[in-house]
CSV table of C-alpha atoms in Angstrom, one decimal:
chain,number,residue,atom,x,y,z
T,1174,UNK,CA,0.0,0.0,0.0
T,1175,UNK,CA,3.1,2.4,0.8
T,1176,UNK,CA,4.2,1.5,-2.3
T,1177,UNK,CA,1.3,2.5,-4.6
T,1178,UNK,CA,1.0,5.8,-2.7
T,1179,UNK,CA,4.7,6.6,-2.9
T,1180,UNK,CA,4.5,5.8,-7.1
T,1181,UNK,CA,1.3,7.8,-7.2
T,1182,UNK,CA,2.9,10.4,-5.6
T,1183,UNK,CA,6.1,10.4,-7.7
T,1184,UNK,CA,3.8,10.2,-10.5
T,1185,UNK,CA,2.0,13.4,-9.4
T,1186,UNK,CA,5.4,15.1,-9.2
T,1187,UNK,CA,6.7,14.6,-12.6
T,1188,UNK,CA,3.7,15.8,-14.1
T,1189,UNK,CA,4.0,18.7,-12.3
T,1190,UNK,CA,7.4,19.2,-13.6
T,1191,UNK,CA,6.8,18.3,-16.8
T,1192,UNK,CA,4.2,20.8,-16.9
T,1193,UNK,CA,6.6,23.5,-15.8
T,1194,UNK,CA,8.9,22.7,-18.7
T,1195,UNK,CA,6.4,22.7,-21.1
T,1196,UNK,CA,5.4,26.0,-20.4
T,1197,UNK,CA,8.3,27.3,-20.7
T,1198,UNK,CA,9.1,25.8,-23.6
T,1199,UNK,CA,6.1,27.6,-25.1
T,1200,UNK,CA,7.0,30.8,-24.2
T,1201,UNK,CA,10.4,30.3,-25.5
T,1202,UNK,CA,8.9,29.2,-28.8
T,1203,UNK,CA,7.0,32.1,-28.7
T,1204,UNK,CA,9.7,34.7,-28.0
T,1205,UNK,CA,11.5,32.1,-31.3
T,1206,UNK,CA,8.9,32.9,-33.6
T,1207,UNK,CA,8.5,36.7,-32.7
T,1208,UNK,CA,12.6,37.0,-33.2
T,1209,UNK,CA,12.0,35.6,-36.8
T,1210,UNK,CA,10.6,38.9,-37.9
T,1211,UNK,CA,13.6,41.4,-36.7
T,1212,UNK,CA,15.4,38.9,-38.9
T,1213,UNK,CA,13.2,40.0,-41.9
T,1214,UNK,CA,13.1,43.6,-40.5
T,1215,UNK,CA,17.1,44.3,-40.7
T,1216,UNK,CA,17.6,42.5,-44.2
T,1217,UNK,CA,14.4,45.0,-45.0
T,1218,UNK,CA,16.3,48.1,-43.9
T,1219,UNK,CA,19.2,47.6,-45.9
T,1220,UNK,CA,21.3,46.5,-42.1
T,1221,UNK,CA,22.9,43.4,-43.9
T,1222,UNK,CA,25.2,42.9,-40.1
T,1223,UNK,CA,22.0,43.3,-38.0
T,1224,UNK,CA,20.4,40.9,-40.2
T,1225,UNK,CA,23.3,38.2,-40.1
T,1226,UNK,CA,23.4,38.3,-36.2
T,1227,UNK,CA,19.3,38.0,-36.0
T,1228,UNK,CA,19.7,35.1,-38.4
T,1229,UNK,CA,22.1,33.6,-36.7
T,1230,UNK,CA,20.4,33.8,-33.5
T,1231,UNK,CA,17.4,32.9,-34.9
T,1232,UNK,CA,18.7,29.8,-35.4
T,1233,UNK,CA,20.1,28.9,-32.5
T,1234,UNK,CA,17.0,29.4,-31.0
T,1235,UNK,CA,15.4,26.8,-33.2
T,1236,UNK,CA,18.1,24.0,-32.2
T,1237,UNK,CA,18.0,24.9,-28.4
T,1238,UNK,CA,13.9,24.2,-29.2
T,1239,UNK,CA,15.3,20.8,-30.8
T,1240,UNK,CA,18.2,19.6,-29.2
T,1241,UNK,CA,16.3,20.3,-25.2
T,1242,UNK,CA,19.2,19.9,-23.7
T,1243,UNK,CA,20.7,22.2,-20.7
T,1244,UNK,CA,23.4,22.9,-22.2
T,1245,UNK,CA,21.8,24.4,-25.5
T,1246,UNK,CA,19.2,26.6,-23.7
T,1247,UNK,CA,22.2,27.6,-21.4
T,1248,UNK,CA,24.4,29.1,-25.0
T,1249,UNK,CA,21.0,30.5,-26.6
T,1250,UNK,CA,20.6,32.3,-23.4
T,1251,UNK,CA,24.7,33.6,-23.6
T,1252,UNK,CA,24.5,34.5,-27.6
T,1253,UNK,CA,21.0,36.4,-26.7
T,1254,UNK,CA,22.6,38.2,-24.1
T,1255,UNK,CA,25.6,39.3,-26.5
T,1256,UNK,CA,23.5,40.2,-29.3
T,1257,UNK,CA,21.7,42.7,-27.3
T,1258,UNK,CA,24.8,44.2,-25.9
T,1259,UNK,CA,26.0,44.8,-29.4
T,1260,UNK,CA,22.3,46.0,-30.1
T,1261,UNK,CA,22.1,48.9,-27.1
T,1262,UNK,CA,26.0,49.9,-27.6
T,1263,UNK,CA,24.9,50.2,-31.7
T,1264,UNK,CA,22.4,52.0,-30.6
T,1265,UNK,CA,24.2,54.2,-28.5
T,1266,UNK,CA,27.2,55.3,-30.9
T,1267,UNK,CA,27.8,54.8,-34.5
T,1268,UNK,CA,29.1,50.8,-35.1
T,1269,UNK,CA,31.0,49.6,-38.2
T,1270,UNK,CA,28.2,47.4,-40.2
T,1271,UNK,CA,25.5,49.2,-38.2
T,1272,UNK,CA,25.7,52.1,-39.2
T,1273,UNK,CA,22.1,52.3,-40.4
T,1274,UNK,CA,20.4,52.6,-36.8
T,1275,UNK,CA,22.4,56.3,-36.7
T,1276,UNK,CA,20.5,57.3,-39.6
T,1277,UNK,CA,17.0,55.6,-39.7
T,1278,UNK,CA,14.9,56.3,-36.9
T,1279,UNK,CA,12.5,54.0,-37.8
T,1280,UNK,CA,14.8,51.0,-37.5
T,1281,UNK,CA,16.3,52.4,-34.4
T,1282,UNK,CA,12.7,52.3,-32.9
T,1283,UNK,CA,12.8,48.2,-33.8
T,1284,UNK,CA,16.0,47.7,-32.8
T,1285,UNK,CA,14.8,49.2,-29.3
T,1286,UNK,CA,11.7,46.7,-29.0
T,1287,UNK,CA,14.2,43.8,-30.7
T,1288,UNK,CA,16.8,44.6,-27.8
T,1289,UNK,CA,14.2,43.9,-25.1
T,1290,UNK,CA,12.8,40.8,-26.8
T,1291,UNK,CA,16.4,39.5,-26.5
T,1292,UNK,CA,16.6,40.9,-22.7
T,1293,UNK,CA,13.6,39.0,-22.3
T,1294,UNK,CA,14.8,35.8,-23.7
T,1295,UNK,CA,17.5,35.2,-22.3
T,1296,UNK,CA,16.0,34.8,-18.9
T,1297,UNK,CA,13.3,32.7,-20.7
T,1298,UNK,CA,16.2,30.4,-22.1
T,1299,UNK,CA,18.2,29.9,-18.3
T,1300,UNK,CA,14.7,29.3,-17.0
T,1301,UNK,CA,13.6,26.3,-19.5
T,1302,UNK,CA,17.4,25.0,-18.6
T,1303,UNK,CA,17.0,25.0,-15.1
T,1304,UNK,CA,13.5,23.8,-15.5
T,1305,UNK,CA,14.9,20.6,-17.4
T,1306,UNK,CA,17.5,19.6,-15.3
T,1307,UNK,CA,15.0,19.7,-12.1
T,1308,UNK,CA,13.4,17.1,-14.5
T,1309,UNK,CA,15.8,15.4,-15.2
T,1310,UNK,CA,17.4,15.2,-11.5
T,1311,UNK,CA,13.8,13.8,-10.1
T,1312,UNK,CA,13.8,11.2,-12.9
T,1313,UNK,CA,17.6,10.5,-11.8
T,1314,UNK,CA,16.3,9.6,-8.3
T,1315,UNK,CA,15.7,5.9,-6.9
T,1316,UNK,CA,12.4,4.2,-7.1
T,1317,UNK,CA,10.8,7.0,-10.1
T,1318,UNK,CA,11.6,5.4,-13.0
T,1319,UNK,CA,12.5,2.0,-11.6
T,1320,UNK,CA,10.7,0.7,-8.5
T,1321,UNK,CA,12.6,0.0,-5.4
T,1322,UNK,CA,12.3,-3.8,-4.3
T,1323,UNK,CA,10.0,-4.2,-1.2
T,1324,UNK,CA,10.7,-5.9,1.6
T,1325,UNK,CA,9.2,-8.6,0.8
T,1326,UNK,CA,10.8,-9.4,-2.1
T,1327,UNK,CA,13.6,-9.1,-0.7
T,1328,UNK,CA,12.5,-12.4,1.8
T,1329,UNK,CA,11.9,-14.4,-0.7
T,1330,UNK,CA,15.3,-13.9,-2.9
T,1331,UNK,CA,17.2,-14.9,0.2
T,1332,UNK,CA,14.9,-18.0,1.2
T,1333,UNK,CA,14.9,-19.1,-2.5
T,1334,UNK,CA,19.1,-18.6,-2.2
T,1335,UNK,CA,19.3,-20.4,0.9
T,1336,UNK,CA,17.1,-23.5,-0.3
T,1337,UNK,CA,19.3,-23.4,-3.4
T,1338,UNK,CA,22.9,-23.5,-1.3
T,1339,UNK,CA,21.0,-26.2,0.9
T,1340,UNK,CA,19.8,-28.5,-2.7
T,1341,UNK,CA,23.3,-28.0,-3.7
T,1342,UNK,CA,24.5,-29.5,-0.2
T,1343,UNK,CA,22.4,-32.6,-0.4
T,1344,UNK,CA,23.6,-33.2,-3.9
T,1345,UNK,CA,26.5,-33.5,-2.9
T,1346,UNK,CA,26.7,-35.4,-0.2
T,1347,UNK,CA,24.4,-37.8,-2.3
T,1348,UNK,CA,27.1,-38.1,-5.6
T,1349,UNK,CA,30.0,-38.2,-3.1
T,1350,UNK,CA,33.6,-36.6,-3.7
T,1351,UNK,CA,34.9,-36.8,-7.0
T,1352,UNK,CA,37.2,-39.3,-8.3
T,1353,UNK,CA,41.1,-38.0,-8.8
T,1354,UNK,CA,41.0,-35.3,-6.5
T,1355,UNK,CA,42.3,-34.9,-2.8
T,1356,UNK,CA,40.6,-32.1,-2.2
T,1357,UNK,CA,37.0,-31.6,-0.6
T,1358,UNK,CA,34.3,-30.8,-3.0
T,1359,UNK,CA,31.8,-30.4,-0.3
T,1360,UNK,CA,29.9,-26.4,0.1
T,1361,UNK,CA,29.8,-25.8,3.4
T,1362,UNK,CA,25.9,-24.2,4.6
T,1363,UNK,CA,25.5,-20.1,4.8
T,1364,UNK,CA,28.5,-20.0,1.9
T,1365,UNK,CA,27.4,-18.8,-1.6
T,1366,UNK,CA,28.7,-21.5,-4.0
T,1367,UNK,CA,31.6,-19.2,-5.6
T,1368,UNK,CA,33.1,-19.0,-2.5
T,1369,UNK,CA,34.1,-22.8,-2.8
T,1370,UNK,CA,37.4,-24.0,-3.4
């Protein structure tokens, strides 16, 4: 009875968890798919090195979204980070390959909401990471996955093991030693049958 509440409970657990990354997950997907459209936006406006980086950072957010590992969401979350710091320090005075957001205000005003989508993200991203390896360290722990052996069970194994040494014994003593040796042959009681020499 312990037993089926402590797996029902476990069970509860992960689907709580699993429900946590999930939902992040969305959102990150979400916060993907909005980032696709700064990529079109800079390539539009003629910023060829704003549009590289969003690309490029476009993608990673697509193989953090497929690989949903740690590690990935953990890199995403570095290279979002980065690109916005080149984004407010562009913004702030003239950079070589951006120098379009000095001269069109209009694209300044996307790179401003861009900048906070990625300030946005990259918490996003560390949170989904964390999220998964909670996950994955409740799944890691004894009796989840793989059900601890009761007490019970463990009776029997060592009453079946003991009848089995004691079977052995009788046999034994039954066939007699064998013939050409001068040694004993005979398993003494409590031994495990390796342990004879």
């Amino acid at each position: 009875m312990k037993r089926e509440r402590s797996l029902e409970k476990a069970s509860e657990v992960a689907e709580e968890e699993f429900s946590k990354v999930k939902f992040w997950r969305e959102v990150f997907a979400a916060l993907t798919g909005m980032h696709g459209v700064y990529v079109l936006s800079h390539f539009a406006f003629d910023n060829c090195a704003g549009g590289v980086c969003s690309l490029f950072l476009f993608l990673c957010f697509g193989f953090a979204q497929v690989d949903r590992r740690f590690g990935s969401y953990i890199l995403t979350a570095l290279f979002s980070f980065s690109f916005a710091i080149v984004l407010s320090t562009s913004l702030a005075t003239p950079l070589r390959g951006f120098e379009a957001l000095s001269s069109n205000l209009l694209l300044r005003r996307v790179c401003v909401t861009q900048l906070l989508l990625l300030l946005l993200a990259a918490p996003v991203s560390v949170a989904v990471a964390l999220k998964i390896r909670n996950f994955h360290n409740f799944l890691r722990e004894p009796g989840v996955l793989l059900p601890l052996p009761s007490s019970e069970t463990c009776k029997t194994h060592k009453v079946h093991s003991s009848q089995q040494v004691l079977d052995l014994h009788n046999l034994q003593k039954a066939q007699g030693p064998p013939k050409g040796r001068n040694f004993s042959y005979e398993i003494p009681l409590g031994r495990p049958p390796s342990a004879a020499v």
